[in-house]
Amino acid sequence: LPLLKLHLEKITKIPPRPVFLKTILCNRAGLKALPGEIAASTISLNLSNNYLRILNTNTFRNLTFLHSLWLDGNNLTFLTPGTFHLLRLGMLNLGHNFITDLPNQLFEGLIQLKTMHLEANRITGVGCTFRGLLNLRNLYLNNNQISFISDSAFLYLNKLHFLHLSRNNLSSLPVRLFTELTKLKFVFLSQNPWRCDCSLLWFWRWTAARRAVIEGLDCPFLSPPNTTAPEQPLPGDLGDCTLPLELASEDKCRVAGTSVAPRPPALPGQLILAGPTFAVKPGKG
């Protein structure tokens, strides 16, 4: 494929483009800004480890064939909805920036996106940002400052396979968070300040019914995996817990300035703590 490589060159903008350019490598190129236009034929664009601070809604507008976009290791702090309206994009790397907020509709239009990197930013909460990413399979949110996740944050992400939430400020998780994630196989939760109380008892039941790798949430009411595991929490460990209050709340994104139509809560007939149990051991992050 035609290739423009500007690796390790100190430049301020991308040179005039070849007509049939497919891959642009501008990682570690000293870029402080992008040119007004990039070759429309570009399939892969690597802009990682530069000094980019601002992306506007016109930056990638003409890149209708773009499949992979690396923007990790820059100085991005805020992203405007409409910046990434790229219908064929399959991988977006925004890791290792200074992003604090994820506005709703920020990733609207990324209908083919399969992998999203947002690790090592300064994100504090997750609202409705990901709701249109119907083909998303891998989501990296580790090494942020996330203390809140909406119960609808991952709604409609039916293909999500891998979720990394390690090294954040999470103390609990909303009851419905994983309800519709039937293909979720890998969940990493280590190095969060988990509060092991009744609010996490739903997680005990969810893990008991999953064939998944779940690492990093170590609470005393999760018993070890064995054929004689008790069918109730261990004596003295949350034995008096009742139906979590979260189950009676409306299912909506609780983000300032945002609301979605609530739907009836999916209440179980009763909270029965039965079935196999296993410990969720801390991972390496």
PDB file of C-alpha atoms in Angstrom:
ATOM      1  CA  LEU A   1       0.000   0.000   0.000  1.00  0.00           C
ATOM      2  CA  PRO A   2       1.221   3.561  -0.670  1.00  0.00           C
ATOM      3  CA  LEU A   3       2.835   4.841   2.516  1.00  0.00           C
ATOM      4  CA  LEU A   4       3.789   8.260   3.842  1.00  0.00           C
ATOM      5  CA  LYS A   5       6.158   7.889   6.761  1.00  0.00           C
ATOM      6  CA  LEU A   6       7.212  10.878   8.850  1.00  0.00           C
ATOM      7  CA  HIS A   7       8.322   8.950  11.914  1.00  0.00           C
ATOM      8  CA  LEU A   8      10.691  10.850  14.227  1.00  0.00           C
ATOM      9  CA  GLU A   9      10.761  13.863  11.940  1.00  0.00           C
ATOM     10  CA  LYS A  10      10.271  17.299  13.490  1.00  0.00           C
ATOM     11  CA  ILE A  11       7.564  18.836  11.364  1.00  0.00           C
ATOM     12  CA  THR A  12       4.644  21.153  11.946  1.00  0.00           C
ATOM     13  CA  LYS A  13       2.237  19.797   9.325  1.00  0.00           C
ATOM     14  CA  ILE A  14       1.750  16.877   6.952  1.00  0.00           C
ATOM     15  CA  PRO A  15       3.283  17.507   3.506  1.00  0.00           C
ATOM     16  CA  PRO A  16       1.097  17.680   0.359  1.00  0.00           C
ATOM     17  CA  ARG A  17      -0.622  14.360  -0.066  1.00  0.00           C
ATOM     18  CA  PRO A  18      -0.208  11.693  -2.770  1.00  0.00           C
ATOM     19  CA  VAL A  19      -3.492  11.012  -4.545  1.00  0.00           C
ATOM     20  CA  PHE A  20      -3.725   7.308  -3.614  1.00  0.00           C
ATOM     21  CA  LEU A  21      -2.190   7.415  -0.156  1.00  0.00           C
ATOM     22  CA  LYS A  22      -3.330   4.519   2.081  1.00  0.00           C
ATOM     23  CA  THR A  23      -1.221   4.717   5.249  1.00  0.00           C
ATOM     24  CA  ILE A  24       0.171   7.776   7.032  1.00  0.00           C
ATOM     25  CA  LEU A  25       2.666   7.305   9.871  1.00  0.00           C
ATOM     26  CA  CYS A  26       3.230  10.565  11.728  1.00  0.00           C
ATOM     27  CA  ASN A  27       3.888   9.142  15.179  1.00  0.00           C
ATOM     28  CA  ARG A  28       6.555  11.047  17.141  1.00  0.00           C
ATOM     29  CA  ALA A  29       6.706  13.644  14.390  1.00  0.00           C
ATOM     30  CA  GLY A  30       6.513  16.732  16.600  1.00  0.00           C
ATOM     31  CA  LEU A  31       3.102  17.721  15.237  1.00  0.00           C
ATOM     32  CA  LYS A  32       1.372  20.575  17.041  1.00  0.00           C
ATOM     33  CA  ALA A  33      -1.476  20.905  14.555  1.00  0.00           C
ATOM     34  CA  LEU A  34      -2.992  19.060  11.635  1.00  0.00           C
ATOM     35  CA  PRO A  35      -3.388  20.361   8.104  1.00  0.00           C
ATOM     36  CA  GLY A  36      -6.855  21.279   6.933  1.00  0.00           C
ATOM     37  CA  GLU A  37      -7.092  18.197   4.731  1.00  0.00           C
ATOM     38  CA  ILE A  38      -5.679  14.676   4.677  1.00  0.00           C
ATOM     39  CA  ALA A  39      -5.801  12.338   1.679  1.00  0.00           C
ATOM     40  CA  ALA A  40      -9.346  11.019   1.365  1.00  0.00           C
ATOM     41  CA  SER A  41      -8.021   7.574   0.394  1.00  0.00           C
ATOM     42  CA  THR A  42      -6.241   7.123   3.756  1.00  0.00           C
ATOM     43  CA  ILE A  43      -7.087   3.853   5.507  1.00  0.00           C
ATOM     44  CA  SER A  44      -4.679   4.017   8.455  1.00  0.00           C
ATOM     45  CA  LEU A  45      -3.592   7.236  10.191  1.00  0.00           C
ATOM     46  CA  ASN A  46      -1.062   7.187  13.035  1.00  0.00           C
ATOM     47  CA  LEU A  47      -0.713  10.493  14.890  1.00  0.00           C
ATOM     48  CA  SER A  48       0.385   9.080  18.238  1.00  0.00           C
ATOM     49  CA  ASN A  49       2.943  10.720  20.537  1.00  0.00           C
ATOM     50  CA  ASN A  50       2.726  14.236  19.181  1.00  0.00           C
ATOM     51  CA  TYR A  51       1.616  17.541  20.733  1.00  0.00           C
ATOM     52  CA  LEU A  52      -1.918  17.802  19.399  1.00  0.00           C
ATOM     53  CA  ARG A  53      -4.274  19.743  21.676  1.00  0.00           C
ATOM     54  CA  ILE A  54      -7.372  20.419  19.601  1.00  0.00           C
ATOM     55  CA  LEU A  55      -9.373  18.453  17.053  1.00  0.00           C
ATOM     56  CA  ASN A  56     -12.265  20.143  15.292  1.00  0.00           C
ATOM     57  CA  THR A  57     -15.237  18.616  13.520  1.00  0.00           C
ATOM     58  CA  ASN A  58     -13.611  19.132  10.105  1.00  0.00           C
ATOM     59  CA  THR A  59     -10.313  17.401  10.875  1.00  0.00           C
ATOM     60  CA  PHE A  60     -11.319  13.929   9.674  1.00  0.00           C
ATOM     61  CA  ARG A  61     -14.483  14.768   7.763  1.00  0.00           C
ATOM     62  CA  ASN A  62     -13.278  13.615   4.320  1.00  0.00           C
ATOM     63  CA  LEU A  63     -11.645  10.366   5.511  1.00  0.00           C
ATOM     64  CA  THR A  64     -14.500   8.105   4.471  1.00  0.00           C
ATOM     65  CA  PHE A  65     -12.233   5.040   4.068  1.00  0.00           C
ATOM     66  CA  LEU A  66     -10.392   5.400   7.385  1.00  0.00           C
ATOM     67  CA  HIS A  67     -10.243   2.140   9.348  1.00  0.00           C
ATOM     68  CA  SER A  68      -7.615   2.799  12.051  1.00  0.00           C
ATOM     69  CA  LEU A  69      -6.858   6.064  13.871  1.00  0.00           C
ATOM     70  CA  TRP A  70      -4.128   6.494  16.509  1.00  0.00           C
ATOM     71  CA  LEU A  71      -4.252   9.665  18.603  1.00  0.00           C
ATOM     72  CA  ASP A  72      -2.692   8.284  21.778  1.00  0.00           C
ATOM     73  CA  GLY A  73       0.067  10.118  23.601  1.00  0.00           C
ATOM     74  CA  ASN A  74      -1.000  13.642  22.669  1.00  0.00           C
ATOM     75  CA  ASN A  75      -2.216  16.617  24.730  1.00  0.00           C
ATOM     76  CA  LEU A  76      -5.932  16.292  24.032  1.00  0.00           C
ATOM     77  CA  THR A  77      -8.156  17.525  26.864  1.00  0.00           C
ATOM     78  CA  PHE A  78     -11.596  17.954  25.296  1.00  0.00           C
ATOM     79  CA  LEU A  79     -13.310  16.302  22.336  1.00  0.00           C
ATOM     80  CA  THR A  80     -16.251  17.785  20.444  1.00  0.00           C
ATOM     81  CA  PRO A  81     -19.204  15.623  19.354  1.00  0.00           C
ATOM     82  CA  GLY A  82     -19.042  15.127  15.597  1.00  0.00           C
ATOM     83  CA  THR A  83     -15.255  14.895  15.428  1.00  0.00           C
ATOM     84  CA  PHE A  84     -15.286  11.148  14.743  1.00  0.00           C
ATOM     85  CA  HIS A  85     -18.178  10.644  12.340  1.00  0.00           C
ATOM     86  CA  LEU A  86     -16.260   7.917  10.488  1.00  0.00           C
ATOM     87  CA  LEU A  87     -18.563   5.167   9.297  1.00  0.00           C
ATOM     88  CA  ARG A  88     -15.802   2.636   8.503  1.00  0.00           C
ATOM     89  CA  LEU A  89     -13.539   3.200  11.494  1.00  0.00           C
ATOM     90  CA  GLY A  90     -12.744  -0.071  13.265  1.00  0.00           C
ATOM     91  CA  MET A  91     -10.111   1.052  15.804  1.00  0.00           C
ATOM     92  CA  LEU A  92      -9.774   4.353  17.677  1.00  0.00           C
ATOM     93  CA  ASN A  93      -6.918   4.953  20.120  1.00  0.00           C
ATOM     94  CA  LEU A  94      -7.303   7.983  22.397  1.00  0.00           C
ATOM     95  CA  GLY A  95      -5.256   6.576  25.255  1.00  0.00           C
ATOM     96  CA  HIS A  96      -2.615   8.488  27.223  1.00  0.00           C
ATOM     97  CA  ASN A  97      -4.095  11.946  26.785  1.00  0.00           C
ATOM     98  CA  PHE A  98      -5.633  14.382  29.298  1.00  0.00           C
ATOM     99  CA  ILE A  99      -9.302  13.861  28.480  1.00  0.00           C
ATOM    100  CA  THR A 100     -11.588  14.554  31.455  1.00  0.00           C
ATOM    101  CA  ASP A 101     -15.068  14.329  29.971  1.00  0.00           C
ATOM    102  CA  LEU A 102     -16.846  12.131  27.422  1.00  0.00           C
ATOM    103  CA  PRO A 103     -19.801  14.127  26.061  1.00  0.00           C
ATOM    104  CA  ASN A 104     -22.875  12.233  24.967  1.00  0.00           C
ATOM    105  CA  GLN A 105     -22.939  11.633  21.191  1.00  0.00           C
ATOM    106  CA  LEU A 106     -19.160  12.080  21.069  1.00  0.00           C
ATOM    107  CA  PHE A 107     -18.745   8.819  19.157  1.00  0.00           C
ATOM    108  CA  GLU A 108     -21.990   8.993  17.207  1.00  0.00           C
ATOM    109  CA  GLY A 109     -21.625   7.442  13.752  1.00  0.00           C
ATOM    110  CA  LEU A 110     -18.879   4.946  14.635  1.00  0.00           C
ATOM    111  CA  ILE A 111     -21.104   2.048  13.677  1.00  0.00           C
ATOM    112  CA  GLN A 112     -18.214  -0.268  12.698  1.00  0.00           C
ATOM    113  CA  LEU A 113     -15.930   0.488  15.646  1.00  0.00           C
ATOM    114  CA  LYS A 114     -14.628  -2.688  17.288  1.00  0.00           C
ATOM    115  CA  THR A 115     -11.841  -1.440  19.575  1.00  0.00           C
ATOM    116  CA  MET A 116     -11.766   1.751  21.652  1.00  0.00           C
ATOM    117  CA  HIS A 117      -8.743   2.845  23.706  1.00  0.00           C
ATOM    118  CA  LEU A 118      -9.352   5.492  26.377  1.00  0.00           C
ATOM    119  CA  GLU A 119      -6.904   4.269  28.993  1.00  0.00           C
ATOM    120  CA  ALA A 120      -4.605   6.604  30.945  1.00  0.00           C
ATOM    121  CA  ASN A 121      -6.690   9.760  30.689  1.00  0.00           C
ATOM    122  CA  ARG A 122      -8.412  11.786  33.435  1.00  0.00           C
ATOM    123  CA  ILE A 123     -11.968  10.603  32.879  1.00  0.00           C
ATOM    124  CA  THR A 124     -14.079  10.808  36.050  1.00  0.00           C
ATOM    125  CA  GLY A 125     -17.417   9.357  34.947  1.00  0.00           C
ATOM    126  CA  VAL A 126     -19.118   7.384  32.171  1.00  0.00           C
ATOM    127  CA  GLY A 127     -22.596   8.331  30.981  1.00  0.00           C
ATOM    128  CA  CYS A 128     -24.276   7.598  27.642  1.00  0.00           C
ATOM    129  CA  THR A 129     -21.178   8.084  25.492  1.00  0.00           C
ATOM    130  CA  PHE A 130     -20.906   4.538  24.121  1.00  0.00           C
ATOM    131  CA  ARG A 131     -24.548   3.785  23.417  1.00  0.00           C
ATOM    132  CA  GLY A 132     -24.300   3.933  19.613  1.00  0.00           C
ATOM    133  CA  LEU A 133     -21.276   1.641  19.297  1.00  0.00           C
ATOM    134  CA  LEU A 134     -23.227  -1.452  18.343  1.00  0.00           C
ATOM    135  CA  ASN A 135     -20.184  -3.411  17.084  1.00  0.00           C
ATOM    136  CA  LEU A 136     -17.800  -2.525  19.912  1.00  0.00           C
ATOM    137  CA  ARG A 137     -15.918  -5.578  21.206  1.00  0.00           C
ATOM    138  CA  ASN A 138     -12.984  -4.205  23.210  1.00  0.00           C
ATOM    139  CA  LEU A 139     -13.163  -1.202  25.552  1.00  0.00           C
ATOM    140  CA  TYR A 140     -10.173   0.080  27.526  1.00  0.00           C
ATOM    141  CA  LEU A 141     -11.021   2.500  30.349  1.00  0.00           C
ATOM    142  CA  ASN A 142      -8.262   1.534  32.761  1.00  0.00           C
ATOM    143  CA  ASN A 143      -5.941   4.011  34.499  1.00  0.00           C
ATOM    144  CA  ASN A 144      -8.432   6.848  34.721  1.00  0.00           C
ATOM    145  CA  GLN A 145     -10.212   8.534  37.648  1.00  0.00           C
ATOM    146  CA  ILE A 146     -13.650   7.006  37.062  1.00  0.00           C
ATOM    147  CA  SER A 147     -15.824   6.999  40.185  1.00  0.00           C
ATOM    148  CA  PHE A 148     -19.243   6.797  38.522  1.00  0.00           C
ATOM    149  CA  ILE A 149     -20.709   4.664  35.723  1.00  0.00           C
ATOM    150  CA  SER A 150     -24.320   5.062  34.634  1.00  0.00           C
ATOM    151  CA  ASP A 151     -26.470   1.930  34.781  1.00  0.00           C
ATOM    152  CA  SER A 152     -27.107   2.453  31.045  1.00  0.00           C
ATOM    153  CA  ALA A 153     -23.492   3.151  30.082  1.00  0.00           C
ATOM    154  CA  PHE A 154     -23.086  -0.123  28.182  1.00  0.00           C
ATOM    155  CA  LEU A 155     -26.671  -0.525  27.028  1.00  0.00           C
ATOM    156  CA  TYR A 156     -26.909  -1.963  23.488  1.00  0.00           C
ATOM    157  CA  LEU A 157     -23.229  -3.013  23.455  1.00  0.00           C
ATOM    158  CA  ASN A 158     -24.333  -6.563  22.738  1.00  0.00           C
ATOM    159  CA  LYS A 159     -21.015  -7.548  21.138  1.00  0.00           C
ATOM    160  CA  LEU A 160     -18.756  -6.282  23.931  1.00  0.00           C
ATOM    161  CA  HIS A 161     -16.211  -9.011  24.695  1.00  0.00           C
ATOM    162  CA  PHE A 162     -13.449  -7.293  26.692  1.00  0.00           C
ATOM    163  CA  LEU A 163     -13.791  -4.551  29.339  1.00  0.00           C
ATOM    164  CA  HIS A 164     -10.859  -3.048  31.245  1.00  0.00           C
ATOM    165  CA  LEU A 165     -11.760  -0.889  34.269  1.00  0.00           C
ATOM    166  CA  SER A 166      -8.707  -1.444  36.464  1.00  0.00           C
ATOM    167  CA  ARG A 167      -6.995   1.404  38.310  1.00  0.00           C
ATOM    168  CA  ASN A 168      -9.907   3.783  38.712  1.00  0.00           C
ATOM    169  CA  ASN A 169     -11.850   5.162  41.710  1.00  0.00           C
ATOM    170  CA  LEU A 170     -14.798   2.766  41.580  1.00  0.00           C
ATOM    171  CA  SER A 171     -16.303   1.630  44.880  1.00  0.00           C
ATOM    172  CA  SER A 172     -19.431   0.000  43.454  1.00  0.00           C
ATOM    173  CA  LEU A 173     -21.158  -0.840  40.168  1.00  0.00           C
ATOM    174  CA  PRO A 174     -24.797  -0.248  39.196  1.00  0.00           C
ATOM    175  CA  VAL A 175     -26.964  -3.359  39.226  1.00  0.00           C
ATOM    176  CA  ARG A 176     -27.920  -3.329  35.556  1.00  0.00           C
ATOM    177  CA  LEU A 177     -24.481  -2.528  34.177  1.00  0.00           C
ATOM    178  CA  PHE A 178     -23.807  -5.931  32.593  1.00  0.00           C
ATOM    179  CA  THR A 179     -27.405  -7.087  32.102  1.00  0.00           C
ATOM    180  CA  GLU A 180     -27.395  -7.135  28.294  1.00  0.00           C
ATOM    181  CA  LEU A 181     -23.710  -7.949  27.779  1.00  0.00           C
ATOM    182  CA  THR A 182     -24.226 -11.598  26.886  1.00  0.00           C
ATOM    183  CA  LYS A 183     -20.879 -11.884  25.073  1.00  0.00           C
ATOM    184  CA  LEU A 184     -18.759 -10.281  27.776  1.00  0.00           C
ATOM    185  CA  LYS A 185     -15.906 -12.706  28.549  1.00  0.00           C
ATOM    186  CA  PHE A 186     -13.108 -10.639  30.093  1.00  0.00           C
ATOM    187  CA  VAL A 187     -13.614  -8.044  32.846  1.00  0.00           C
ATOM    188  CA  PHE A 188     -10.675  -6.460  34.671  1.00  0.00           C
ATOM    189  CA  LEU A 189     -11.482  -4.557  37.877  1.00  0.00           C
ATOM    190  CA  SER A 190      -8.289  -4.532  39.952  1.00  0.00           C
ATOM    191  CA  GLN A 191      -6.945  -1.609  41.977  1.00  0.00           C
ATOM    192  CA  ASN A 192     -10.242   0.116  42.661  1.00  0.00           C
ATOM    193  CA  PRO A 193     -11.427   1.033  46.206  1.00  0.00           C
ATOM    194  CA  TRP A 194     -14.302  -1.476  46.213  1.00  0.00           C
ATOM    195  CA  ARG A 195     -16.900  -1.219  48.980  1.00  0.00           C
ATOM    196  CA  CYS A 196     -17.866  -4.804  49.792  1.00  0.00           C
ATOM    197  CA  ASP A 197     -21.439  -4.353  50.977  1.00  0.00           C
ATOM    198  CA  CYS A 198     -24.955  -5.203  49.833  1.00  0.00           C
ATOM    199  CA  SER A 199     -24.669  -2.914  46.812  1.00  0.00           C
ATOM    200  CA  LEU A 200     -22.342  -5.462  45.194  1.00  0.00           C
ATOM    201  CA  LEU A 201     -24.345  -8.552  46.052  1.00  0.00           C
ATOM    202  CA  TRP A 202     -25.844  -8.565  42.550  1.00  0.00           C
ATOM    203  CA  PHE A 203     -22.306  -9.071  41.250  1.00  0.00           C
ATOM    204  CA  TRP A 204     -22.093 -12.278  43.310  1.00  0.00           C
ATOM    205  CA  ARG A 205     -25.063 -13.627  41.390  1.00  0.00           C
ATOM    206  CA  TRP A 206     -23.859 -12.368  38.017  1.00  0.00           C
ATOM    207  CA  THR A 207     -20.444 -14.005  38.352  1.00  0.00           C
ATOM    208  CA  ALA A 208     -22.057 -17.273  39.448  1.00  0.00           C
ATOM    209  CA  ALA A 209     -23.909 -17.448  36.151  1.00  0.00           C
ATOM    210  CA  ARG A 210     -21.021 -16.420  33.884  1.00  0.00           C
ATOM    211  CA  ARG A 211     -18.346 -18.389  32.089  1.00  0.00           C
ATOM    212  CA  ALA A 212     -15.958 -15.482  32.025  1.00  0.00           C
ATOM    213  CA  VAL A 213     -12.565 -14.289  33.230  1.00  0.00           C
ATOM    214  CA  ILE A 214     -13.296 -11.709  35.921  1.00  0.00           C
ATOM    215  CA  GLU A 215     -10.350 -10.305  37.842  1.00  0.00           C
ATOM    216  CA  GLY A 216      -9.779  -7.733  40.500  1.00  0.00           C
ATOM    217  CA  LEU A 217     -12.865  -7.575  42.745  1.00  0.00           C
ATOM    218  CA  ASP A 218     -12.073  -9.446  45.947  1.00  0.00           C
ATOM    219  CA  CYS A 219     -14.912  -9.367  48.473  1.00  0.00           C
ATOM    220  CA  PRO A 220     -15.331 -11.756  51.440  1.00  0.00           C
ATOM    221  CA  PHE A 221     -18.797 -12.939  50.389  1.00  0.00           C
ATOM    222  CA  LEU A 222     -17.391 -14.505  47.209  1.00  0.00           C
ATOM    223  CA  SER A 223     -16.512 -18.113  48.047  1.00  0.00           C
ATOM    224  CA  PRO A 224     -13.772 -20.174  46.342  1.00  0.00           C
ATOM    225  CA  PRO A 225     -14.543 -22.359  43.302  1.00  0.00           C
ATOM    226  CA  ASN A 226     -15.087 -25.975  44.326  1.00  0.00           C
ATOM    227  CA  THR A 227     -17.700 -28.686  44.016  1.00  0.00           C
ATOM    228  CA  THR A 228     -18.903 -28.205  47.582  1.00  0.00           C
ATOM    229  CA  ALA A 229     -19.279 -24.435  47.433  1.00  0.00           C
ATOM    230  CA  PRO A 230     -22.142 -23.218  49.629  1.00  0.00           C
ATOM    231  CA  GLU A 231     -25.385 -22.193  47.978  1.00  0.00           C
ATOM    232  CA  GLN A 232     -25.616 -19.142  50.230  1.00  0.00           C
ATOM    233  CA  PRO A 233     -23.061 -16.451  51.133  1.00  0.00           C
ATOM    234  CA  LEU A 234     -20.596 -17.552  53.769  1.00  0.00           C
ATOM    235  CA  PRO A 235     -21.893 -17.235  57.365  1.00  0.00           C
ATOM    236  CA  GLY A 236     -21.755 -13.647  58.546  1.00  0.00           C
ATOM    237  CA  ASP A 237     -21.020 -12.274  55.081  1.00  0.00           C
ATOM    238  CA  LEU A 238     -23.939 -10.108  53.952  1.00  0.00           C
ATOM    239  CA  GLY A 239     -26.461 -12.721  55.024  1.00  0.00           C
ATOM    240  CA  ASP A 240     -29.037 -10.033  55.820  1.00  0.00           C
ATOM    241  CA  CYS A 241     -28.881  -8.301  52.440  1.00  0.00           C
ATOM    242  CA  THR A 242     -32.202  -7.647  50.750  1.00  0.00           C
ATOM    243  CA  LEU A 243     -33.079  -6.572  47.234  1.00  0.00           C
ATOM    244  CA  PRO A 244     -30.601  -3.821  46.250  1.00  0.00           C
ATOM    245  CA  LEU A 245     -32.209  -0.394  46.106  1.00  0.00           C
ATOM    246  CA  GLU A 246     -30.729   0.189  42.662  1.00  0.00           C
ATOM    247  CA  LEU A 247     -33.095  -2.376  41.175  1.00  0.00           C
ATOM    248  CA  ALA A 248     -36.042  -0.123  41.905  1.00  0.00           C
ATOM    249  CA  SER A 249     -34.545   2.948  40.243  1.00  0.00           C
ATOM    250  CA  GLU A 250     -35.222   4.151  36.738  1.00  0.00           C
ATOM    251  CA  ASP A 251     -32.911   2.922  34.018  1.00  0.00           C
ATOM    252  CA  LYS A 252     -31.536   6.123  32.591  1.00  0.00           C
ATOM    253  CA  CYS A 253     -28.246   7.870  32.065  1.00  0.00           C
ATOM    254  CA  ARG A 254     -27.812  10.111  35.062  1.00  0.00           C
ATOM    255  CA  VAL A 255     -25.715  12.739  33.356  1.00  0.00           C
ATOM    256  CA  ALA A 256     -26.301  16.466  33.692  1.00  0.00           C
ATOM    257  CA  GLY A 257     -28.268  17.772  30.755  1.00  0.00           C
ATOM    258  CA  THR A 258     -29.114  14.306  29.473  1.00  0.00           C
ATOM    259  CA  SER A 259     -32.112  12.075  29.795  1.00  0.00           C
ATOM    260  CA  VAL A 260     -33.330   8.981  28.042  1.00  0.00           C
ATOM    261  CA  ALA A 261     -36.786   7.488  28.229  1.00  0.00           C
ATOM    262  CA  PRO A 262     -36.950   5.224  31.285  1.00  0.00           C
ATOM    263  CA  ARG A 263     -38.101   1.667  30.865  1.00  0.00           C
ATOM    264  CA  PRO A 264     -39.700  -0.600  33.458  1.00  0.00           C
ATOM    265  CA  PRO A 265     -37.068  -2.068  35.796  1.00  0.00           C
ATOM    266  CA  ALA A 266     -36.232  -5.727  35.180  1.00  0.00           C
ATOM    267  CA  LEU A 267     -37.005  -6.982  38.656  1.00  0.00           C
ATOM    268  CA  PRO A 268     -36.472 -10.649  39.464  1.00  0.00           C
ATOM    269  CA  GLY A 269     -39.299 -12.429  41.251  1.00  0.00           C
ATOM    270  CA  GLN A 270     -37.153 -12.637  44.343  1.00  0.00           C
ATOM    271  CA  LEU A 271     -33.519 -12.416  45.286  1.00  0.00           C
ATOM    272  CA  ILE A 272     -32.381 -16.033  45.543  1.00  0.00           C
ATOM    273  CA  LEU A 273     -28.737 -16.586  46.302  1.00  0.00           C
ATOM    274  CA  ALA A 274     -28.229 -19.975  44.758  1.00  0.00           C
ATOM    275  CA  GLY A 275     -25.839 -21.674  42.384  1.00  0.00           C
ATOM    276  CA  PRO A 276     -22.060 -22.079  42.251  1.00  0.00           C
ATOM    277  CA  THR A 277     -19.816 -19.343  43.569  1.00  0.00           C
ATOM    278  CA  PHE A 278     -16.230 -18.413  42.980  1.00  0.00           C
ATOM    279  CA  ALA A 279     -13.772 -15.780  44.068  1.00  0.00           C
ATOM    280  CA  VAL A 280     -12.914 -12.923  41.804  1.00  0.00           C
ATOM    281  CA  LYS A 281      -9.208 -12.613  42.351  1.00  0.00           C
ATOM    282  CA  PRO A 282      -7.238  -9.381  41.921  1.00  0.00           C
ATOM    283  CA  GLY A 283      -5.547  -9.068  38.557  1.00  0.00           C
ATOM    284  CA  LYS A 284      -2.316  -7.378  37.699  1.00  0.00           C
ATOM    285  CA  GLY A 285      -4.106  -4.320  36.366  1.00  0.00           C
TER     286      GLY A 285
END
